[in-house]
Tab-separated table of C-alpha atoms and ligand atoms in Angstrom:
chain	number	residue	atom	x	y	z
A	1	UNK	CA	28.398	101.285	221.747
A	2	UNK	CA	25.443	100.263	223.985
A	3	UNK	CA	22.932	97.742	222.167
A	4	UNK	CA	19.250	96.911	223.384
A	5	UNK	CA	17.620	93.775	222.502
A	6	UNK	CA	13.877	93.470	222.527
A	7	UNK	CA	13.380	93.491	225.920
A	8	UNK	CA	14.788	96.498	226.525
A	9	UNK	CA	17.982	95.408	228.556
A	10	UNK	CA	21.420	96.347	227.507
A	11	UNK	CA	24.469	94.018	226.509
A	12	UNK	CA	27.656	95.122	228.520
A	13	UNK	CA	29.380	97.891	226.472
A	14	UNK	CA	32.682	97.396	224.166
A	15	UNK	CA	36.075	97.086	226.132
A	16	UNK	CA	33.843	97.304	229.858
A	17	UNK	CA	35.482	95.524	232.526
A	18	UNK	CA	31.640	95.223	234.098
A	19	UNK	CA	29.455	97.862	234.949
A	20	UNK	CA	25.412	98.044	236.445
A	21	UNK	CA	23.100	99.041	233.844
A	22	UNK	CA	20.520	100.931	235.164
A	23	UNK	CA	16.672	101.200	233.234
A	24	UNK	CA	15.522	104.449	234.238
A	25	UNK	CA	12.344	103.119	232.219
A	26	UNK	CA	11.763	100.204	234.690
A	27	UNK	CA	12.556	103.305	237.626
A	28	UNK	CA	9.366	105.225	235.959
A	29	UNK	CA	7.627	102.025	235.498
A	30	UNK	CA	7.616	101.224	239.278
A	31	UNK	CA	6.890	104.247	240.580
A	32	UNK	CA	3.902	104.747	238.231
A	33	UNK	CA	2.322	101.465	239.650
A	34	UNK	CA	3.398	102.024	243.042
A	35	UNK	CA	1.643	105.501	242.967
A	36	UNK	CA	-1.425	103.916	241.553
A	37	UNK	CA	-1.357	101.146	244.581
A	38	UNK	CA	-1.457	103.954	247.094
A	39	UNK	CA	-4.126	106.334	245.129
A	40	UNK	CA	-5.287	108.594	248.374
A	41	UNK	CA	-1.123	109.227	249.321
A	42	UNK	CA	0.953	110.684	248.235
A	43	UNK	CA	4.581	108.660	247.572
A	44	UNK	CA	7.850	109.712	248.338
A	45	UNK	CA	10.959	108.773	246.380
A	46	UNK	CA	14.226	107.757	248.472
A	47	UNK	CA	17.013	107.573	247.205
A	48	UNK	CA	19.344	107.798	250.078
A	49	UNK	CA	22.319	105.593	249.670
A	50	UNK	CA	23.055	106.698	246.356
A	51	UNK	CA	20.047	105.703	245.051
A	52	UNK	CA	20.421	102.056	246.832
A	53	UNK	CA	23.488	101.944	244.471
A	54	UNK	CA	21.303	102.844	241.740
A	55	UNK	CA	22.578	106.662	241.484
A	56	UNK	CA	20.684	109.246	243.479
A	57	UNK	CA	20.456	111.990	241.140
A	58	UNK	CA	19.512	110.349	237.971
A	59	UNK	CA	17.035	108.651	240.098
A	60	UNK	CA	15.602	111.609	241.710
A	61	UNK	CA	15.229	112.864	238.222
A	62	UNK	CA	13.325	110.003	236.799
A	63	UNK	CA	11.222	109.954	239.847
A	64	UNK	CA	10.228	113.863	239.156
A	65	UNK	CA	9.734	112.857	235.416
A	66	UNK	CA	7.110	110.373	236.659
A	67	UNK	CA	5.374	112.736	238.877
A	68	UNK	CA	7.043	111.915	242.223
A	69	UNK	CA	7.029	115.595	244.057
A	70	UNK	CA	8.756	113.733	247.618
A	71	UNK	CA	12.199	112.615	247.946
A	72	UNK	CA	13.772	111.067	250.239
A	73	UNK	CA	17.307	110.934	251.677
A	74	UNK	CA	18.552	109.641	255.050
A	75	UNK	CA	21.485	112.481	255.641
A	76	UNK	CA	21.285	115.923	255.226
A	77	UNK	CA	24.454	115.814	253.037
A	78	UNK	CA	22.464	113.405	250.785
A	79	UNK	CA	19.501	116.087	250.508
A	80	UNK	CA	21.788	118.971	250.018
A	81	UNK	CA	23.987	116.964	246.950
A	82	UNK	CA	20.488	116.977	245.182
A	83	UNK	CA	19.734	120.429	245.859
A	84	UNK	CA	22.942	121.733	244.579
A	85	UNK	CA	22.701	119.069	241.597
A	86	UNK	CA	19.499	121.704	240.519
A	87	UNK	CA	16.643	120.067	242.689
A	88	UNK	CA	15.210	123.124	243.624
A	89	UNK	CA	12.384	123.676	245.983
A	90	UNK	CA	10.000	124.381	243.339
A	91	UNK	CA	10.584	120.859	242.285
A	92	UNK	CA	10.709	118.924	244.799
A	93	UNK	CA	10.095	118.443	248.788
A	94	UNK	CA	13.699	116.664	250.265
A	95	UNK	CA	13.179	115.141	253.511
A	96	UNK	CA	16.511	113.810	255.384
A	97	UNK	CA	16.190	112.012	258.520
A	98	UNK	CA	19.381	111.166	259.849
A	99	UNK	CA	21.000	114.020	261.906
A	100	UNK	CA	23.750	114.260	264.242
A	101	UNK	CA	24.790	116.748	266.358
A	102	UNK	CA	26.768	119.811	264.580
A	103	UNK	CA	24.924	118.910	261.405
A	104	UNK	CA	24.427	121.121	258.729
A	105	UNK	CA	20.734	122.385	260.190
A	106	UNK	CA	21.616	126.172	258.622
A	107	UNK	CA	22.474	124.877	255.190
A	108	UNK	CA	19.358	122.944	255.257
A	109	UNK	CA	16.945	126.014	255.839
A	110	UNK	CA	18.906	127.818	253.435
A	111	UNK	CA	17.893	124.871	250.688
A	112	UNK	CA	14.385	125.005	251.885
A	113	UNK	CA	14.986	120.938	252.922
A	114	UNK	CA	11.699	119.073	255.500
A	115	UNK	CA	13.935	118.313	258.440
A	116	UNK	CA	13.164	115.842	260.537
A	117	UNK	CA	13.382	116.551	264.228
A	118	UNK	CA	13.562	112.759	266.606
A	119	UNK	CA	14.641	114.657	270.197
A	120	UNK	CA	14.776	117.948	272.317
A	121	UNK	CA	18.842	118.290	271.122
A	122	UNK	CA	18.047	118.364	267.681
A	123	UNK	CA	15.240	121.107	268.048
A	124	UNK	CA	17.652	123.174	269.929
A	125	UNK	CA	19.984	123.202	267.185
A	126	UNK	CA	17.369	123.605	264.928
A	127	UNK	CA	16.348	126.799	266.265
A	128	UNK	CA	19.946	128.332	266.776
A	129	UNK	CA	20.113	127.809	263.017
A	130	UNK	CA	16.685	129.358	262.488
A	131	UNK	CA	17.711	132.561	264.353
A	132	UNK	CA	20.767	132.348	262.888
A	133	UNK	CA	19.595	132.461	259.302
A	134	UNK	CA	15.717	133.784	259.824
A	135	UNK	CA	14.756	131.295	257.697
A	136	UNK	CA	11.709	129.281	259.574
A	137	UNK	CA	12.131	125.408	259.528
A	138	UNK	CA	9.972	123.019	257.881
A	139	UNK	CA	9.819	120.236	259.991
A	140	UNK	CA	8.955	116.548	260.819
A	141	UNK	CA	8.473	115.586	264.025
A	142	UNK	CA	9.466	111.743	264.396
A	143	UNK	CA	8.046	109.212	267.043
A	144	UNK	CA	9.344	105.846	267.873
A	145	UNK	CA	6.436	103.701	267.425
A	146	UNK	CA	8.500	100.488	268.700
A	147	UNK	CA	11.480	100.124	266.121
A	148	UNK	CA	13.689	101.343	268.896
A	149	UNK	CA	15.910	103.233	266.254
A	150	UNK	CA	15.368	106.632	266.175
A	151	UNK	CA	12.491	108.837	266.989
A	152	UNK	CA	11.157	110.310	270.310
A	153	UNK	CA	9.884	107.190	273.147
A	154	UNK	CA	6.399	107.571	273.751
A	155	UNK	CA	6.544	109.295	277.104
A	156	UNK	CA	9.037	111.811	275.840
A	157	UNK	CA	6.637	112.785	273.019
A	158	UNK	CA	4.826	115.620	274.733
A	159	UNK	CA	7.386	117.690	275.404
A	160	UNK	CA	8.635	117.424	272.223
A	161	UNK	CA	5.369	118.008	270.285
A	162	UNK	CA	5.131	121.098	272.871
A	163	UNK	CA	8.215	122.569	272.352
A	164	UNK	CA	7.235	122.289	268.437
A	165	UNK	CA	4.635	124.259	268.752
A	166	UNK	CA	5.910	126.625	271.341
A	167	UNK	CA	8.373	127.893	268.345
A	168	UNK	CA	5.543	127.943	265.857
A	169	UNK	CA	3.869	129.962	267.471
A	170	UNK	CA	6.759	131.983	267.876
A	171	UNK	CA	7.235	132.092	263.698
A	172	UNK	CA	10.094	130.088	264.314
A	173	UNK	CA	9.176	126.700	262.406
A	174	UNK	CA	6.442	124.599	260.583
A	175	UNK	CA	5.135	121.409	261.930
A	176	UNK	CA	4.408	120.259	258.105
A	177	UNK	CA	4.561	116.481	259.304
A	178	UNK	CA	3.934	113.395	261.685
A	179	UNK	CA	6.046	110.109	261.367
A	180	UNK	CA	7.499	106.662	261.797
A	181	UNK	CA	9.110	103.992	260.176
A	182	UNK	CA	7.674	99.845	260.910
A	183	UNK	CA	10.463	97.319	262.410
A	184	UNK	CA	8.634	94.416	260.707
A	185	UNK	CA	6.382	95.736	257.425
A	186	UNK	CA	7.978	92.852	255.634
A	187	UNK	CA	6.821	89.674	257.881
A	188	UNK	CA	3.042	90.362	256.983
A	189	UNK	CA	1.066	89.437	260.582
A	190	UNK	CA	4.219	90.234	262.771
A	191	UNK	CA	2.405	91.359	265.750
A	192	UNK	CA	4.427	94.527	266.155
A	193	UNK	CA	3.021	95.853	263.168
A	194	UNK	CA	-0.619	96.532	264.891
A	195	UNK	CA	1.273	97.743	268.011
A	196	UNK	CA	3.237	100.138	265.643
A	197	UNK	CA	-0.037	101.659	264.291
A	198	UNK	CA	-2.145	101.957	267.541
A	199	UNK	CA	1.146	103.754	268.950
A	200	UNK	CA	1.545	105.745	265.805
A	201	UNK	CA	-2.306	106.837	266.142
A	202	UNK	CA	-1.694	107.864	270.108
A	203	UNK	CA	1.490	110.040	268.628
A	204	UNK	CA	-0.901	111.683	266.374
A	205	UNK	CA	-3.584	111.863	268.497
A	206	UNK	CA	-1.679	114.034	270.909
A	207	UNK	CA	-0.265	116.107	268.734
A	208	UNK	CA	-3.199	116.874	266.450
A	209	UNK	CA	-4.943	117.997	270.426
A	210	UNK	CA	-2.383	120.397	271.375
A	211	UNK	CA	-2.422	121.862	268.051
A	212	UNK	CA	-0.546	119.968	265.230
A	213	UNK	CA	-2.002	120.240	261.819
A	214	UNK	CA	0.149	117.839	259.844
A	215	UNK	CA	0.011	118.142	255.966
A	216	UNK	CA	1.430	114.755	256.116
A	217	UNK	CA	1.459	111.621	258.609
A	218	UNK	CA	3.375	108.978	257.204
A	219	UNK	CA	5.011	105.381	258.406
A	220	UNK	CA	5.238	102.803	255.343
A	221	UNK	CA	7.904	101.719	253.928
A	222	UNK	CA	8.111	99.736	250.578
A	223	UNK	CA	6.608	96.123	252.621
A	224	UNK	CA	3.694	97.915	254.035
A	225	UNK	CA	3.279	100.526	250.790
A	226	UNK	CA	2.442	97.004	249.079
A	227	UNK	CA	0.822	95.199	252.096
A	228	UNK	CA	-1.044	97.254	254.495
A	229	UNK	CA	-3.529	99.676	252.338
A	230	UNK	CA	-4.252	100.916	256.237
A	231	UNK	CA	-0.656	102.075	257.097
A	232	UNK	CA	-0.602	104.690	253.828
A	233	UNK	CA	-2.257	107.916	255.771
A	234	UNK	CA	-0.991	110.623	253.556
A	235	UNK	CA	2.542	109.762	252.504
A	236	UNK	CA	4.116	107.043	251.754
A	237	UNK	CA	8.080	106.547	251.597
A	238	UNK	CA	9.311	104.099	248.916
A	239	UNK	CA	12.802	102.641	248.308
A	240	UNK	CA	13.635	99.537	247.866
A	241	UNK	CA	10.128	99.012	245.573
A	242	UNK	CA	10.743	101.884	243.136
A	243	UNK	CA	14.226	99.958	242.711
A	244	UNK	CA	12.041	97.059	241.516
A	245	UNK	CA	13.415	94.492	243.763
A	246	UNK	CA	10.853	92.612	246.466
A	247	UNK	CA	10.761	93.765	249.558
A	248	UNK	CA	8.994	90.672	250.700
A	249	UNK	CA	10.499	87.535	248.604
A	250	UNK	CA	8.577	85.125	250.743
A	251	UNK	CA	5.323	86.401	249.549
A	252	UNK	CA	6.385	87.652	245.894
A	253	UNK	CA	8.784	88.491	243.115
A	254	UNK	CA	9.075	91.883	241.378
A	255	UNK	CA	6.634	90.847	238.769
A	256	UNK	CA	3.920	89.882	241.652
A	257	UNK	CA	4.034	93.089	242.768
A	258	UNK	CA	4.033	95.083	239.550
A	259	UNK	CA	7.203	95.986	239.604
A	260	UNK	CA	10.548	95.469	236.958
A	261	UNK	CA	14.300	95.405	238.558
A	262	UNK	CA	16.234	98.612	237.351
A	263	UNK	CA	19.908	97.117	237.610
A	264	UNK	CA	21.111	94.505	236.007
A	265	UNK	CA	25.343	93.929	237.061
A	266	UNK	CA	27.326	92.516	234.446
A	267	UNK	CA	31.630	91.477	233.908
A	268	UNK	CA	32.979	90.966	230.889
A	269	UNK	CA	35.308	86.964	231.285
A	270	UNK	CA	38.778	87.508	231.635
A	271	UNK	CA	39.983	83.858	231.054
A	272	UNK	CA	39.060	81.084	230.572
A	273	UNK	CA	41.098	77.808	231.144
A	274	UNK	CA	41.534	74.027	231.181
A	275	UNK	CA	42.896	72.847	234.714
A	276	UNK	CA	43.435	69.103	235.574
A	277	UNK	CA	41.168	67.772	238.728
A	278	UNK	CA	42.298	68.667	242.089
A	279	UNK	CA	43.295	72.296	241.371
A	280	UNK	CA	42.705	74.583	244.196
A	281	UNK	CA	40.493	77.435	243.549
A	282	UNK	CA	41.679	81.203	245.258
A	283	UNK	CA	42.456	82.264	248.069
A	284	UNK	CA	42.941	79.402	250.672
A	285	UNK	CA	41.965	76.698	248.345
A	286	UNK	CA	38.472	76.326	249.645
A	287	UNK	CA	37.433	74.628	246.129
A	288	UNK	CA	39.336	71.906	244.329
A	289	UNK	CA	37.989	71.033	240.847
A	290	UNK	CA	36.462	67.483	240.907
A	291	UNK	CA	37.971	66.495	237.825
A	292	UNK	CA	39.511	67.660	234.668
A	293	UNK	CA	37.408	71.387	233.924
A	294	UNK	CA	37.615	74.669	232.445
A	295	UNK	CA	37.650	77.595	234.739
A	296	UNK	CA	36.323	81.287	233.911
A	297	UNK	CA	37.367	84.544	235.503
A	298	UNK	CA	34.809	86.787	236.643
A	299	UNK	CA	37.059	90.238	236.719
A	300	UNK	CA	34.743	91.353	239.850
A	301	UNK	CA	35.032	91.390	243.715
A	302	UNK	CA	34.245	92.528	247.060
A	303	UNK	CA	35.496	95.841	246.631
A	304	UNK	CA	33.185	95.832	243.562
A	305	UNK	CA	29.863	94.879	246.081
A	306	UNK	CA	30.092	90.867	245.224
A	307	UNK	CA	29.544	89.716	248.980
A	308	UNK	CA	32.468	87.585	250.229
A	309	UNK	CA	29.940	85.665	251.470
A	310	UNK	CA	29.097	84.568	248.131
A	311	UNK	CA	32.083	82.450	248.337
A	312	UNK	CA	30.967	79.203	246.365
A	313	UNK	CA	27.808	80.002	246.654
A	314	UNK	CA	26.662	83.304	244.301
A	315	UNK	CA	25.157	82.067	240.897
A	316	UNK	CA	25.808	84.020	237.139
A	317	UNK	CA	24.798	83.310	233.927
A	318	UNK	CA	27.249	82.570	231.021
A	319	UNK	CA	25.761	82.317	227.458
A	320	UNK	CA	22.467	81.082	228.532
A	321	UNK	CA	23.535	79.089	231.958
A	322	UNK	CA	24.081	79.405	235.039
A	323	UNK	CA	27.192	78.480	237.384
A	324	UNK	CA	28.598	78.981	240.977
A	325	UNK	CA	30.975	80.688	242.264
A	326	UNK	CA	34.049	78.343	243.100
A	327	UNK	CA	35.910	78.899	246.048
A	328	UNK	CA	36.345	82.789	247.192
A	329	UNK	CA	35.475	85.775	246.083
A	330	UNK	CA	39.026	87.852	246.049
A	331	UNK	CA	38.844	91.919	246.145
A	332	UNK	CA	38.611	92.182	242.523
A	333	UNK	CA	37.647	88.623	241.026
A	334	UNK	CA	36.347	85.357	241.500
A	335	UNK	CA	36.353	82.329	239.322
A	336	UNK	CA	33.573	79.647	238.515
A	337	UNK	CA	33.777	76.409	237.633
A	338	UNK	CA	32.850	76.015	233.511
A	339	UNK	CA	31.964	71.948	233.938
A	340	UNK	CA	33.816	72.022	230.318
A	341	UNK	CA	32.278	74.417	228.459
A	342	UNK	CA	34.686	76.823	226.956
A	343	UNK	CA	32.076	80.487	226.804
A	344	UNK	CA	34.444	82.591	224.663
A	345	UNK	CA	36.869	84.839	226.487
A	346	UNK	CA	35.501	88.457	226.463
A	347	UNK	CA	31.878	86.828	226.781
A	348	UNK	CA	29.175	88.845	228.786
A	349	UNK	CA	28.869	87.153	232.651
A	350	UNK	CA	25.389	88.074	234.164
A	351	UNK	CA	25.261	88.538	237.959
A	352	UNK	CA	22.015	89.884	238.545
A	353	UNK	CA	19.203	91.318	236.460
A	354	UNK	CA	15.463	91.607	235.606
A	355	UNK	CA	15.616	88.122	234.966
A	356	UNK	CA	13.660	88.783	231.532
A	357	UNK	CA	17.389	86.722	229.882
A	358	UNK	CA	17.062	83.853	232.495
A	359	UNK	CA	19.732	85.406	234.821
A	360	UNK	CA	19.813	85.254	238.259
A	361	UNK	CA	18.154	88.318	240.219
A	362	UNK	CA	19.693	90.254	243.331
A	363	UNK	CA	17.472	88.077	245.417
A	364	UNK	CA	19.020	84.958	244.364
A	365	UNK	CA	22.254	86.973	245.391
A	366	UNK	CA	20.767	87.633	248.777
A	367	UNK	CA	19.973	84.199	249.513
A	368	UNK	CA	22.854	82.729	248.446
A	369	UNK	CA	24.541	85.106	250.400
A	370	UNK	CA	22.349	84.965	253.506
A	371	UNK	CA	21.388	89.084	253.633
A	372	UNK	CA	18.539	90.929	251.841
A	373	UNK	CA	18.501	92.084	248.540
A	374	UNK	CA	18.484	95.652	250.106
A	375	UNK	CA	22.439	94.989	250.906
A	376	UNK	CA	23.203	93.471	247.277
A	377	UNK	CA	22.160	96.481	245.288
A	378	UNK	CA	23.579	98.962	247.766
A	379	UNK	CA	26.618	97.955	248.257
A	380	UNK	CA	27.686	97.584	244.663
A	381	UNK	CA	30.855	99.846	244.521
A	382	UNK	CA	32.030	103.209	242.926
A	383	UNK	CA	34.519	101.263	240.788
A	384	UNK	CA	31.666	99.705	238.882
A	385	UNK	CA	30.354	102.192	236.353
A	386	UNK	CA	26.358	102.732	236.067
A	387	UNK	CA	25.129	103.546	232.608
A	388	UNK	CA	21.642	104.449	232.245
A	389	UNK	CA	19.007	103.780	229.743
A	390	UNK	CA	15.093	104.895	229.240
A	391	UNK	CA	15.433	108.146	230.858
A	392	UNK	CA	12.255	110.168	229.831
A	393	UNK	CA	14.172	113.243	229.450
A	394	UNK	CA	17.590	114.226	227.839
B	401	LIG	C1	15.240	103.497	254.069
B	401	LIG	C2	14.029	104.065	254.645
B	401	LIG	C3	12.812	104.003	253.957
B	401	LIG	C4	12.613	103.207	252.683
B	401	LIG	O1	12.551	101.832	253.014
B	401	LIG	P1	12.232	100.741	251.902
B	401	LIG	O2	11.919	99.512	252.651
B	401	LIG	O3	13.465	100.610	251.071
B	401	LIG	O4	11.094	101.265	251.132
B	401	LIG	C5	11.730	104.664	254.491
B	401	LIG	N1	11.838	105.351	255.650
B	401	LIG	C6	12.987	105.402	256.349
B	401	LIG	C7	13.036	106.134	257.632
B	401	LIG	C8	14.123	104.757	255.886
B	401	LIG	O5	15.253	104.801	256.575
């Protein structure tokens, strides 16, 4: 039986070894305050990644419930899971982004997916598939603005952007969109921010002259959805926001930003012990207890998503306070140092959460881990169960 307490959080299930509880409510929530930030664009959904460990299709879902008509995925094996899941195209636009060569470009016409098209090899294959199938492509044509990742370098953008339009006028495709993506939307005043834009408006400015009429030019990410009002143009792709984590800890928690965290990672203690001082801790002994303690086991690991790096270092909550970590975090468990206090065995251990119970959040995570709360959420593994709450619908 799942239980809810005022706040609207769940307590870890009967019998659950752990599990990430995920508030499709707080999902909604965000992306109903994120869409009123950007007003004039429109906002795109991603949930590559599975969601950012958060579940793709129940998150796609939500985000349609709330309005969202753009998602988001980074392979076109992501986009085509939600298609076949019941997405259809009267539903929803599905960008994907990340293609390689051989990719599925045939099965993506055939599920009406925006495809997004960074070089010369990928509109070859492109069209193969579009005169294999008939089926004319909707596509994105991607510039590199300066991240140096993916996209077409600014002097090999005209002959893309011609050899677009070259097969639209030949029926064979749709250029439906203009884009980028920012190296640095989350250190606010990083000068390659301005750089990114004035390239970004050169891209468009070239391809709007030879002919381009983009339903949508679009470059933010979740930093500059909630930082640069200028950066928005039409579209605006959101991830890690509409997760309700920052994006930009430095300059604000969740709540600064409007925004509510939608998992919340929870174990269940295995044991707890008394241990005279000086016991080495797991694997390699790289804690000793300073004196007489108790000792709790956390039933959770790195092959659960708890960062080895979090080795002495991660914080959780235990019937209203907090410990570390002590010593290393093993494939499937770590241990903490109780100080004493004997938390009943079975008791609920908070990792990470909205913070509404006093628990830590998957930023503290990510600094005590040294990465981004990005990585803490997403890597959270298959073996830990989501169970999802507040869904608008069924
Ligand atoms: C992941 C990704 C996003 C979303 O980034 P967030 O910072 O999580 O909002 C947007 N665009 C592209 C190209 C991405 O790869």
């Amino acid at each position: 039986m799942t239980t809810a307490n005022t706040t609207g959080t769940t307590m870890l299930a009967d019998g659950v070894r752990a599990e990430a509880a995920i508030d499709l409510s707080a999902l909604n929530g965000n992306l109903t305050a994120l869409r009123e930030r950007v007003q004039h664009a429109d906002l795109m959904a991603v949930v590559k990644a599975d969601g950012y460990g958060h579940g793709a299709l129940p998150c796609a879902l939500e985000a349609l419930a709330a309005g969202v008509r753009w998602i988001g995925t980074a392979t076109p094996e992501e986009a085509l899971a939600l298609r076949a899941a019941g997405i259809g195209p009267d539903r929803a636009r599905i960008l994907c982004w990340l293609w390689t060569p051989g990719g599925p470009f045939a099965a993506a016409l055939r599920s009406q997916l925006d495809i997004s098209v960074s070089g010369q090899w990928a509109l070859d294959e492109l069209l193969a598939a579009v005169r294999e199938t008939g089926i004319p492509a909707r596509v994105h044509l991607k510039a590199d603005t300066g991240l140096g990742r993916n996209g077409a370098q600014p002097h090999d953008w005209p002959d893309l952007v011609d050899a677009a339009l070259r097969a639209q006028a030949a029926g064979q495709l749709d250029v439906v969109g203009i884009w980028s993506h920012f190296a640095a939307a989350d250190e606010p005043g990083h000068p390659s921010i301005q750089a990114q834009l004035d390239a970004f408006d050169t891209a468009l400015a070239y391809a709007e002259r030879a002919g381009v009429r983009p339903e949508v030019r679009h470059i933010a990410n979740s930093p500059a959805t909630l930082t640069l009002p200028h950066a928005h143009y039409d579209l605006v792709r959101t991830g890690l926001a509409m997760y309700g984590v920052s994006p930009i800890p430095e300059l604000g928690a969740p709540a600064d930003f409007g925004l509510r965290p939608v998992m919340s990672l929870s174990a269940r203690l295995a044991l707890v012990k008394q241990v005279p001082g000086g016991h080495g801790v797991s694997y390699g002994h790289r804690y000793h207890t300073p004196g007489e303690t108790t000792l709790g086991l956390v039933p959770v690991g790195y092959a659960d998503g708890i960062p080895r790096h979090g080795s002495s270092a991660g914080p959780v909550q235990i019937a209203g306070k907090w410990y570390t970590v002590a010593g290393r975090v093993a494939m499937d468990q770590f241990v903490v140092d109780l100080g004493g206090d004997t938390p009943g065995i079975g008791e609920e251990v908070l990792l990470f959460g909205n913070g509404e119970r006093g628990e830590p959040t998957a930023e503290d995570w990510a600094m005590a881990c040294g990465t981004i709360a990005y990585e803490i959420v997403t890597r959270i593994g298959a073996r830990v169960p989501r169970r999802y709450h507040g869904a608008s619908q069924g």
